[in-house]
């Protein structure tokens, strides 16, 4: 599938298309003129022997050092080599694919002064599925994601390793396979490739997309738990939400009402003596609504950043100026990631509390630990311990990364964002929360089995059927981990959204 990239216009739907391995990128030719114009400004600086940061000076605290014209080519190559100083596990091919796309999108806007040839080389790597090997650690998210982007840029020089067709091969060999000569970087190109927030932004976007499925599954599992515990739908009344005024809370309550509509289980206990449910059931619109609000803030910020020009200095060809600023500082990404972390943690924390409530016969009225012959059978006892462990881990990971800062580059870069770690830890958190919700789904379906022959709502019966298609009723103790793994796969796949027939309208596109 061909995707025509008009630089600076990516939407979240576009990003999803780009992540599809069958997508190839082609630049909208309308952007060429701006790319050529910015390149011309850089060339003019060299011809006129002017001193401009990043073109003919050192970098960071060496910015005052003027570089001779005959060393400019070596200068750009050297910055890539010296800055490729990352460590740790390699980023996934999926992450690197998105990083490449975001770097192409940024450079092609025509404010970076790089040649079209350099951008097209990045496009060639993307289209041929040649993914530079990028260590995950080494960026503090200020002056851009320097180390990881340097590792990405090495591939253009034919240095380092890449992932291609499931194998790790040398970049030199990969370039030969696609008939691409190693680049000789022009003035400013090394710095433009290394500066930028594309790594932290790409990783945060991957976590954002994971959170979509987790959020939907969390609402569905919450509705199933209401059924299993004979909970009340009264707290989801539209009037309660409307007089508080939060749009996202109103949306979540509406979803819960729709999920529970026409439930035989709900109708069976309408005149019961129970007065109120625990907060984990009753306050779902308030908690999940707040999570949705934070999600939408992060979504808006990250989509803006995906289209941003975040290297330095910047070339404004129309004014024939090169201006040094600080767009490389990834504080917006770090704060968006920290905000998303809170949502992911709370979605999981609420789910774990509902799970614990279902197993407690005093609250749910269900058999202890959701199993017959408790004592001989332990049922969901340790599954809930697993969920508690995951929820507790998320609490630690949710600590804001953006409040941390260590000066670098001899105090020239004296405040940093830690955006890359802020984003990277989100992927662990989404895995954890997916696991928690998976266990709750199993528990809620087990509870509904105990409520038979009464049926849940028509919508939730479809979800129940999907779960039972893969995981059978827990009649006695068995090897539990495969059940959790199967349920977690369902949570992450997005199939639950399909089963309930939703257009996920609460993830409204930011404007």
Short mmCIF file of C-alpha atoms in Angstrom, two decimals:
data_model
loop_
_atom_site.label_atom_id
_atom_site.label_comp_id
_atom_site.label_asym_id
_atom_site.label_seq_id
_atom_site.Cartn_x
_atom_site.Cartn_y
_atom_site.Cartn_z
CA UNK A 1 0.00 0.00 0.00
CA UNK A 2 1.43 3.37 -1.02
CA UNK A 3 1.21 6.22 1.45
CA UNK A 4 1.76 9.71 0.04
CA UNK A 5 3.42 11.66 2.84
CA UNK A 6 2.64 15.35 2.93
CA UNK A 7 5.10 16.51 5.60
CA UNK A 8 3.58 17.92 8.75
CA UNK A 9 0.09 16.48 8.28
CA UNK A 10 0.20 13.05 9.93
CA UNK A 11 -2.88 11.94 11.85
CA UNK A 12 -3.18 9.06 14.29
CA UNK A 13 -4.88 7.01 11.56
CA UNK A 14 -1.94 7.77 9.24
CA UNK A 15 0.45 6.54 11.92
CA UNK A 16 -1.47 3.27 12.15
CA UNK A 17 -1.17 2.87 8.36
CA UNK A 18 2.55 3.59 8.49
CA UNK A 19 3.04 0.85 11.06
CA UNK A 20 1.59 -1.68 8.61
CA UNK A 21 4.59 -3.53 7.14
CA UNK A 22 2.97 -3.47 3.69
CA UNK A 23 2.94 0.34 3.57
CA UNK A 24 5.54 2.16 1.49
CA UNK A 25 6.14 5.88 1.75
CA UNK A 26 6.34 8.31 -1.13
CA UNK A 27 6.95 12.02 -0.57
CA UNK A 28 4.43 14.48 -1.90
CA UNK A 29 6.51 16.31 -4.53
CA UNK A 30 5.03 19.61 -3.37
CA UNK A 31 7.50 19.55 -0.48
CA UNK A 32 10.60 19.46 -2.69
CA UNK A 33 10.79 23.20 -3.23
CA UNK A 34 11.11 23.96 0.50
CA UNK A 35 13.74 21.23 0.94
CA UNK A 36 15.83 22.69 -1.91
CA UNK A 37 15.43 26.23 -0.59
CA UNK A 38 16.66 25.31 2.90
CA UNK A 39 19.60 23.40 1.45
CA UNK A 40 20.50 26.48 -0.59
CA UNK A 41 20.60 28.66 2.54
CA UNK A 42 23.09 26.27 4.15
CA UNK A 43 25.25 26.23 1.01
CA UNK A 44 25.23 30.03 0.98
CA UNK A 45 26.52 30.14 4.57
CA UNK A 46 29.49 28.01 3.55
CA UNK A 47 30.23 30.09 0.44
CA UNK A 48 30.11 33.34 2.42
CA UNK A 49 32.27 31.87 5.18
CA UNK A 50 29.83 32.91 7.93
CA UNK A 51 29.92 31.22 11.33
CA UNK A 52 26.68 29.41 12.16
CA UNK A 53 26.15 26.85 14.92
CA UNK A 54 25.92 23.27 13.70
CA UNK A 55 27.17 24.08 10.21
CA UNK A 56 30.75 25.11 10.85
CA UNK A 57 31.07 25.00 14.64
CA UNK A 58 31.43 22.30 17.25
CA UNK A 59 28.44 21.01 19.16
CA UNK A 60 27.08 21.37 22.68
CA UNK A 61 29.65 23.04 24.92
CA UNK A 62 32.02 23.14 21.90
CA UNK A 63 29.65 25.48 20.04
CA UNK A 64 32.17 28.32 20.20
CA UNK A 65 34.77 26.32 18.26
CA UNK A 66 34.95 27.32 14.58
CA UNK A 67 35.60 24.44 12.14
CA UNK A 68 37.66 24.93 8.97
CA UNK A 69 35.85 24.44 5.67
CA UNK A 70 37.97 21.44 4.74
CA UNK A 71 36.82 19.67 7.94
CA UNK A 72 33.05 20.12 7.49
CA UNK A 73 32.46 16.73 5.91
CA UNK A 74 34.44 15.05 8.67
CA UNK A 75 32.55 17.13 11.27
CA UNK A 76 29.17 15.69 10.25
CA UNK A 77 30.47 12.12 10.10
CA UNK A 78 32.23 12.48 13.44
CA UNK A 79 29.12 13.64 15.28
CA UNK A 80 27.25 10.54 14.13
CA UNK A 81 30.08 8.20 15.16
CA UNK A 82 30.75 9.80 18.55
CA UNK A 83 27.09 10.16 19.48
CA UNK A 84 26.27 6.51 18.70
CA UNK A 85 26.92 5.65 22.34
CA UNK A 86 23.71 3.90 23.35
CA UNK A 87 23.37 0.74 25.40
CA UNK A 88 20.75 -1.79 26.47
CA UNK A 89 18.29 -3.94 24.59
CA UNK A 90 17.50 -3.02 21.00
CA UNK A 91 14.31 -1.19 20.18
CA UNK A 92 11.73 -3.28 18.34
CA UNK A 93 11.52 -3.16 14.56
CA UNK A 94 8.05 -1.66 14.98
CA UNK A 95 9.48 1.22 17.00
CA UNK A 96 12.34 1.79 14.56
CA UNK A 97 9.91 1.77 11.64
CA UNK A 98 7.92 4.57 13.24
CA UNK A 99 11.08 6.48 14.19
CA UNK A 100 12.19 6.40 10.55
CA UNK A 101 8.80 7.66 9.40
CA UNK A 102 8.73 10.50 11.92
CA UNK A 103 12.30 11.56 11.05
CA UNK A 104 11.38 11.61 7.35
CA UNK A 105 8.25 13.62 8.14
CA UNK A 106 10.22 16.19 10.12
CA UNK A 107 13.15 16.64 7.73
CA UNK A 108 10.87 16.85 4.69
CA UNK A 109 9.11 19.92 6.06
CA UNK A 110 12.05 21.91 4.75
CA UNK A 111 13.39 23.63 7.87
CA UNK A 112 16.41 21.39 8.50
CA UNK A 113 18.67 22.20 5.57
CA UNK A 114 19.25 18.60 4.51
CA UNK A 115 19.34 17.39 0.93
CA UNK A 116 16.41 15.58 -0.68
CA UNK A 117 18.88 12.78 -1.39
CA UNK A 118 19.34 12.21 2.35
CA UNK A 119 15.60 12.10 3.01
CA UNK A 120 15.13 9.68 0.12
CA UNK A 121 17.81 7.42 1.61
CA UNK A 122 15.78 7.24 4.82
CA UNK A 123 12.67 6.46 2.77
CA UNK A 124 14.58 3.67 1.02
CA UNK A 125 15.45 2.11 4.38
CA UNK A 126 11.80 2.36 5.46
CA UNK A 127 10.36 0.91 2.26
CA UNK A 128 12.87 -1.94 2.13
CA UNK A 129 12.21 -2.77 5.81
CA UNK A 130 15.80 -2.20 6.81
CA UNK A 131 15.67 -1.23 10.45
CA UNK A 132 18.84 0.13 12.08
CA UNK A 133 19.72 -1.55 15.38
CA UNK A 134 19.08 1.09 18.04
CA UNK A 135 19.95 0.46 21.71
CA UNK A 136 17.06 1.53 23.91
CA UNK A 137 19.05 3.41 26.55
CA UNK A 138 21.18 6.54 26.30
CA UNK A 139 18.86 9.48 25.67
CA UNK A 140 17.91 12.11 28.24
CA UNK A 141 15.44 13.73 25.85
CA UNK A 142 17.14 17.08 25.43
CA UNK A 143 19.17 18.22 22.47
CA UNK A 144 17.00 15.55 20.94
CA UNK A 145 17.28 11.79 21.21
CA UNK A 146 20.94 12.07 20.28
CA UNK A 147 22.33 8.60 20.95
CA UNK A 148 19.46 6.54 19.50
CA UNK A 149 19.16 8.77 16.43
CA UNK A 150 22.91 8.49 15.92
CA UNK A 151 22.54 4.71 15.83
CA UNK A 152 19.77 5.13 13.27
CA UNK A 153 21.96 7.44 11.19
CA UNK A 154 24.91 5.03 11.21
CA UNK A 155 23.03 2.83 8.76
CA UNK A 156 23.07 5.61 6.17
CA UNK A 157 26.88 5.59 6.42
CA UNK A 158 27.06 1.83 6.03
CA UNK A 159 28.20 1.40 9.63
CA UNK A 160 26.74 -0.74 12.42
CA UNK A 161 24.04 -3.36 12.16
CA UNK A 162 20.46 -3.47 10.91
CA UNK A 163 17.54 -5.85 11.16
CA UNK A 164 16.30 -7.13 7.81
CA UNK A 165 14.12 -10.12 6.95
CA UNK A 166 14.35 -11.42 10.51
CA UNK A 167 18.14 -11.32 10.64
CA UNK A 168 20.76 -8.95 12.05
CA UNK A 169 23.17 -8.06 9.26
CA UNK A 170 25.74 -5.33 8.72
CA UNK A 171 24.50 -1.99 7.45
CA UNK A 172 27.11 -2.14 4.72
CA UNK A 173 25.68 -5.42 3.43
CA UNK A 174 22.10 -4.12 3.70
CA UNK A 175 22.90 -1.04 1.61
CA UNK A 176 24.49 -3.27 -1.04
CA UNK A 177 21.34 -5.41 -1.16
CA UNK A 178 19.19 -2.37 -2.01
CA UNK A 179 21.76 -0.66 -4.28
CA UNK A 180 22.19 2.31 -1.97
CA UNK A 181 25.64 3.83 -1.59
CA UNK A 182 26.74 4.96 1.88
CA UNK A 183 26.02 8.67 2.28
CA UNK A 184 28.66 11.35 2.56
CA UNK A 185 26.92 13.82 4.80
CA UNK A 186 26.69 17.46 3.70
CA UNK A 187 27.06 20.40 6.13
CA UNK A 188 24.43 20.33 8.92
CA UNK A 189 23.08 16.92 7.91
CA UNK A 190 24.66 14.95 10.74
CA UNK A 191 23.26 17.33 13.33
CA UNK A 192 19.83 17.42 11.68
CA UNK A 193 19.67 13.62 11.71
CA UNK A 194 20.67 13.38 15.38
CA UNK A 195 18.64 16.27 16.75
CA UNK A 196 14.94 15.66 17.25
CA UNK A 197 12.39 13.95 19.47
CA UNK A 198 11.40 11.19 17.07
CA UNK A 199 12.53 8.29 19.28
CA UNK A 200 10.67 9.33 22.41
CA UNK A 201 7.64 10.34 20.35
CA UNK A 202 7.51 7.07 18.41
CA UNK A 203 7.75 4.92 21.53
CA UNK A 204 5.09 6.99 23.32
CA UNK A 205 2.81 6.68 20.29
CA UNK A 206 3.18 2.90 20.30
CA UNK A 207 2.14 2.88 23.96
CA UNK A 208 -0.77 5.21 23.17
CA UNK A 209 -2.05 2.77 20.55
CA UNK A 210 -1.73 -0.11 23.03
CA UNK A 211 -3.67 1.94 25.57
CA UNK A 212 -6.64 2.27 23.20
CA UNK A 213 -7.27 -1.48 23.33
CA UNK A 214 -6.59 -1.65 27.06
CA UNK A 215 -9.00 1.19 27.80
CA UNK A 216 -11.83 -0.42 25.82
CA UNK A 217 -11.15 -3.80 27.44
CA UNK A 218 -11.15 -2.12 30.86
CA UNK A 219 -14.62 -0.69 30.31
CA UNK A 220 -15.93 -4.04 29.04
CA UNK A 221 -14.38 -6.00 31.91
CA UNK A 222 -15.81 -3.43 34.33
CA UNK A 223 -19.29 -3.95 32.91
CA UNK A 224 -18.91 -7.73 33.15
CA UNK A 225 -17.87 -7.35 36.79
CA UNK A 226 -20.99 -5.30 37.49
CA UNK A 227 -22.99 -8.24 36.14
CA UNK A 228 -21.05 -10.89 38.04
CA UNK A 229 -21.32 -9.01 41.36
CA UNK A 230 -24.99 -8.13 40.88
CA UNK A 231 -24.01 -4.48 40.86
CA UNK A 232 -26.25 -1.53 40.17
CA UNK A 233 -26.50 0.50 36.97
CA UNK A 234 -27.95 3.48 38.84
CA UNK A 235 -24.54 5.17 39.34
CA UNK A 236 -24.22 5.33 35.54
CA UNK A 237 -27.37 7.45 35.18
CA UNK A 238 -26.74 10.24 32.67
CA UNK A 239 -28.07 12.91 35.06
CA UNK A 240 -25.33 12.21 37.60
CA UNK A 241 -22.60 12.66 35.00
CA UNK A 242 -24.11 15.73 33.36
CA UNK A 243 -24.27 17.86 36.48
CA UNK A 244 -20.56 17.27 37.08
CA UNK A 245 -19.80 18.32 33.52
CA UNK A 246 -16.77 16.24 32.45
CA UNK A 247 -17.34 15.15 28.85
CA UNK A 248 -15.21 12.02 29.16
CA UNK A 249 -17.04 10.88 32.30
CA UNK A 250 -20.32 11.33 30.43
CA UNK A 251 -19.00 9.20 27.54
CA UNK A 252 -17.82 6.38 29.79
CA UNK A 253 -21.13 6.22 31.65
CA UNK A 254 -22.97 6.08 28.32
CA UNK A 255 -20.79 3.16 27.24
CA UNK A 256 -21.49 1.30 30.46
CA UNK A 257 -25.23 1.85 30.08
CA UNK A 258 -25.11 0.54 26.52
CA UNK A 259 -23.07 -2.49 27.55
CA UNK A 260 -25.51 -3.40 30.31
CA UNK A 261 -28.72 -2.65 28.39
CA UNK A 262 -31.32 -5.46 28.44
CA UNK A 263 -29.38 -7.62 30.88
CA UNK A 264 -31.43 -10.37 32.55
CA UNK A 265 -28.95 -10.39 35.42
CA UNK A 266 -29.47 -6.68 36.09
CA UNK A 267 -33.25 -7.08 35.93
CA UNK A 268 -33.16 -10.02 38.37
CA UNK A 269 -32.04 -7.92 41.35
CA UNK A 270 -33.63 -4.53 40.76
CA UNK A 271 -35.56 -4.71 44.03
CA UNK A 272 -32.72 -6.09 46.18
CA UNK A 273 -31.82 -4.59 49.56
CA UNK A 274 -28.25 -3.67 48.66
CA UNK A 275 -27.76 0.11 49.02
CA UNK A 276 -24.42 0.86 47.37
CA UNK A 277 -21.64 -0.92 45.50
CA UNK A 278 -17.91 -0.59 46.21
CA UNK A 279 -16.20 2.31 44.49
CA UNK A 280 -14.46 0.02 41.97
CA UNK A 281 -17.92 -0.64 40.48
CA UNK A 282 -19.78 2.54 41.30
CA UNK A 283 -17.13 5.12 40.35
CA UNK A 284 -16.11 3.69 36.98
CA UNK A 285 -17.35 6.72 35.00
CA UNK A 286 -15.41 9.09 37.24
CA UNK A 287 -12.15 7.12 37.21
CA UNK A 288 -12.19 5.87 33.64
CA UNK A 289 -13.46 9.25 32.46
CA UNK A 290 -10.44 10.91 34.04
CA UNK A 291 -8.19 8.30 32.40
CA UNK A 292 -9.79 9.05 29.04
CA UNK A 293 -9.29 12.78 29.53
CA UNK A 294 -5.59 12.27 30.19
CA UNK A 295 -5.35 9.89 27.25
CA UNK A 296 -6.79 12.50 24.90
CA UNK A 297 -4.35 15.12 26.18
CA UNK A 298 -1.45 12.76 25.49
CA UNK A 299 -2.86 11.89 22.08
CA UNK A 300 -3.12 15.53 21.05
CA UNK A 301 0.40 16.32 22.24
CA UNK A 302 2.01 13.30 20.59
CA UNK A 303 0.30 13.83 17.23
CA UNK A 304 1.50 17.44 17.24
CA UNK A 305 5.01 16.26 18.08
CA UNK A 306 4.90 13.60 15.37
CA UNK A 307 4.61 16.46 12.87
CA UNK A 308 7.07 18.79 14.58
CA UNK A 309 10.38 20.11 13.36
CA UNK A 310 12.52 19.45 16.41
CA UNK A 311 16.14 19.69 15.31
CA UNK A 312 18.44 22.69 15.66
CA UNK A 313 19.37 25.15 14.25
CA UNK A 314 16.38 25.75 11.98
CA UNK A 315 16.47 27.12 8.45
CA UNK A 316 13.89 29.72 7.46
CA UNK A 317 14.58 30.01 3.75
CA UNK A 318 11.98 32.70 3.05
CA UNK A 319 13.82 35.08 5.38
CA UNK A 320 17.24 33.67 4.44
CA UNK A 321 17.91 33.02 8.15
CA UNK A 322 19.22 30.21 10.31
CA UNK A 323 18.02 30.44 13.92
CA UNK A 324 19.15 28.45 16.92
CA UNK A 325 16.49 27.55 19.48
CA UNK A 326 15.36 24.64 21.62
CA UNK A 327 12.73 22.60 19.79
CA UNK A 328 14.81 19.50 20.53
CA UNK A 329 13.81 19.68 24.21
CA UNK A 330 11.30 16.86 24.64
CA UNK A 331 9.46 18.18 27.70
CA UNK A 332 6.07 18.04 25.91
CA UNK A 333 6.66 14.37 25.13
CA UNK A 334 7.87 13.61 28.65
CA UNK A 335 4.84 15.23 30.26
CA UNK A 336 2.45 13.54 27.82
CA UNK A 337 4.09 10.19 28.60
CA UNK A 338 3.87 10.84 32.34
CA UNK A 339 0.19 11.71 31.97
CA UNK A 340 -0.43 8.56 29.95
CA UNK A 341 1.37 6.55 32.62
CA UNK A 342 -1.14 7.75 35.21
CA UNK A 343 -4.03 6.59 33.02
CA UNK A 344 -2.49 3.19 32.33
CA UNK A 345 -1.76 2.65 36.03
CA UNK A 346 -5.25 3.67 37.14
CA UNK A 347 -7.02 1.53 34.53
CA UNK A 348 -5.13 -1.42 35.94
CA UNK A 349 -5.57 -0.41 39.58
CA UNK A 350 -9.35 -0.16 39.20
CA UNK A 351 -9.50 -3.50 37.40
CA UNK A 352 -7.48 -5.23 40.14
CA UNK A 353 -9.84 -3.91 42.82
CA UNK A 354 -12.87 -5.24 40.94
CA UNK A 355 -11.15 -8.60 40.64
CA UNK A 356 -10.44 -8.71 44.38
CA UNK A 357 -14.06 -7.76 45.08
CA UNK A 358 -15.39 -10.60 42.90
CA UNK A 359 -13.39 -13.17 44.85
CA UNK A 360 -14.63 -11.88 48.20
CA UNK A 361 -17.93 -13.64 48.81
CA UNK A 362 -18.99 -10.96 51.32
CA UNK A 363 -19.16 -8.37 48.53
CA UNK A 364 -19.97 -10.41 45.44
CA UNK A 365 -22.10 -13.22 46.83
CA UNK A 366 -20.08 -15.57 44.61
CA UNK A 367 -18.20 -18.68 45.84
CA UNK A 368 -14.92 -17.87 47.56
CA UNK A 369 -12.11 -17.43 45.03
CA UNK A 370 -14.65 -18.07 42.27
CA UNK A 371 -14.44 -21.83 42.41
CA UNK A 372 -16.54 -24.70 43.74
CA UNK A 373 -15.15 -26.82 46.55
CA UNK A 374 -12.88 -24.00 47.76
CA UNK A 375 -10.17 -25.32 50.02
CA UNK A 376 -9.49 -28.31 47.84
CA UNK A 377 -9.43 -25.80 44.97
CA UNK A 378 -7.65 -22.45 45.28
CA UNK A 379 -9.41 -21.01 42.25
CA UNK A 380 -8.47 -17.44 41.39
CA UNK A 381 -6.50 -16.85 44.61
CA UNK A 382 -3.03 -16.57 43.08
CA UNK A 383 -4.27 -15.09 39.82
CA UNK A 384 -5.39 -12.12 41.92
CA UNK A 385 -1.95 -12.04 43.57
CA UNK A 386 -0.45 -11.77 40.08
CA UNK A 387 -2.80 -8.92 39.27
CA UNK A 388 -1.86 -7.18 42.51
CA UNK A 389 1.84 -7.57 41.69
CA UNK A 390 1.33 -6.02 38.25
CA UNK A 391 -0.73 -3.15 39.66
CA UNK A 392 1.88 -2.45 42.31
CA UNK A 393 4.67 -2.48 39.73
CA UNK A 394 2.74 0.06 37.69
CA UNK A 395 2.54 2.35 40.71
CA UNK A 396 6.33 2.58 40.79
CA UNK A 397 6.58 2.99 37.03
CA UNK A 398 3.98 5.77 37.09
CA UNK A 399 6.35 8.07 38.99
CA UNK A 400 6.85 11.07 36.68
CA UNK A 401 10.07 10.93 34.69
CA UNK A 402 9.79 14.57 33.60
CA UNK A 403 10.60 15.89 37.09
CA UNK A 404 14.03 14.27 36.91
CA UNK A 405 16.96 16.10 35.33
CA UNK A 406 20.72 15.66 35.27
CA UNK A 407 22.89 18.25 33.48
CA UNK A 408 24.91 16.99 30.51
CA UNK A 409 27.52 18.28 28.06
CA UNK A 410 29.58 20.18 30.64
CA UNK A 411 26.43 21.95 31.92
CA UNK A 412 25.59 23.45 28.53
CA UNK A 413 22.54 21.18 28.51
CA UNK A 414 21.61 21.88 32.11
CA UNK A 415 17.96 20.80 32.07
CA UNK A 416 16.75 17.64 30.37
CA UNK A 417 13.34 15.98 29.95
CA UNK A 418 13.98 12.23 30.34
CA UNK A 419 11.31 11.79 27.66
CA UNK A 420 12.73 8.61 26.18
CA UNK A 421 12.61 6.74 29.46
CA UNK A 422 9.21 8.32 30.16
CA UNK A 423 7.98 6.77 26.91
CA UNK A 424 9.86 3.48 27.14
CA UNK A 425 8.44 2.50 30.51
CA UNK A 426 4.92 2.89 29.13
CA UNK A 427 5.30 -0.31 27.11
CA UNK A 428 5.97 -2.28 30.29
CA UNK A 429 2.99 -0.61 31.93
CA UNK A 430 0.61 -1.46 29.07
CA UNK A 431 1.75 -5.09 29.28
CA UNK A 432 1.06 -5.08 33.00
CA UNK A 433 -2.39 -3.54 32.69
CA UNK A 434 -3.32 -5.89 29.85
CA UNK A 435 -2.47 -8.75 32.18
CA UNK A 436 -4.60 -7.35 35.01
CA UNK A 437 -7.62 -6.85 32.76
CA UNK A 438 -7.16 -10.33 31.31
CA UNK A 439 -7.45 -11.84 34.79
CA UNK A 440 -10.49 -9.70 35.58
CA UNK A 441 -12.18 -10.81 32.35
CA UNK A 442 -11.64 -14.45 33.34
CA UNK A 443 -13.00 -13.77 36.83
CA UNK A 444 -16.04 -11.85 35.60
CA UNK A 445 -16.92 -14.56 33.08
CA UNK A 446 -16.52 -17.13 35.85
CA UNK A 447 -18.93 -15.08 37.96
CA UNK A 448 -21.45 -14.92 35.12
CA UNK A 449 -21.25 -18.69 34.80
CA UNK A 450 -22.29 -18.87 38.45
CA UNK A 451 -25.31 -16.64 37.64
CA UNK A 452 -26.68 -18.99 34.98
CA UNK A 453 -29.29 -19.59 33.67
CA UNK A 454 -29.67 -15.80 33.74
CA UNK A 455 -28.08 -14.07 30.80
CA UNK A 456 -26.08 -10.89 30.60
CA UNK A 457 -26.89 -8.20 28.04
CA UNK A 458 -26.84 -9.20 24.36
CA UNK A 459 -23.65 -7.21 23.86
CA UNK A 460 -21.81 -8.71 26.83
CA UNK A 461 -22.94 -12.21 25.89
CA UNK A 462 -20.88 -11.76 22.70
CA UNK A 463 -17.85 -10.87 24.81
CA UNK A 464 -18.52 -13.84 27.09
CA UNK A 465 -18.70 -16.13 24.06
CA UNK A 466 -15.39 -14.78 22.76
CA UNK A 467 -13.69 -15.51 26.07
CA UNK A 468 -15.21 -18.97 26.35
CA UNK A 469 -14.21 -19.78 22.78
CA UNK A 470 -10.61 -19.69 23.97
CA UNK A 471 -10.80 -20.37 27.71
CA UNK A 472 -13.19 -22.86 29.30
CA UNK A 473 -15.05 -22.56 32.59
CA UNK A 474 -12.76 -23.05 35.61
CA UNK A 475 -14.44 -26.07 37.19
CA UNK A 476 -11.42 -27.15 39.26
CA UNK A 477 -7.81 -26.16 39.68
CA UNK A 478 -5.68 -26.41 36.55
CA UNK A 479 -2.55 -24.85 35.07
CA UNK A 480 -3.70 -21.20 35.15
CA UNK A 481 -1.00 -19.31 33.24
CA UNK A 482 -2.17 -20.38 29.74
CA UNK A 483 -5.65 -19.04 30.51
CA UNK A 484 -4.20 -15.66 31.46
CA UNK A 485 -2.00 -15.60 28.35
CA UNK A 486 -4.96 -16.36 26.10
CA UNK A 487 -7.12 -13.68 27.73
CA UNK A 488 -4.28 -11.17 27.53
CA UNK A 489 -3.94 -11.84 23.83
CA UNK A 490 -7.65 -11.06 23.41
CA UNK A 491 -7.26 -7.80 25.35
CA UNK A 492 -4.32 -6.63 23.24
CA UNK A 493 -5.79 -7.69 19.89
CA UNK A 494 -8.69 -5.26 19.95
CA UNK A 495 -11.15 -8.07 19.17
CA UNK A 496 -13.38 -7.03 22.09
CA UNK A 497 -14.12 -3.74 20.34
CA UNK A 498 -15.30 -5.73 17.33
CA UNK A 499 -17.45 -8.05 19.46
CA UNK A 500 -19.36 -5.18 21.03
CA UNK A 501 -19.75 -3.51 17.64
CA UNK A 502 -18.34 -0.19 18.76
CA UNK A 503 -16.99 2.59 16.68
CA UNK A 504 -14.60 3.85 19.32
CA UNK A 505 -15.94 7.36 19.20
CA UNK A 506 -14.58 8.37 22.60
CA UNK A 507 -11.07 8.52 21.11
CA UNK A 508 -12.03 11.70 19.30
CA UNK A 509 -9.42 13.10 16.96
CA UNK A 510 -7.57 16.11 18.35
CA UNK A 511 -7.80 19.35 16.42
#
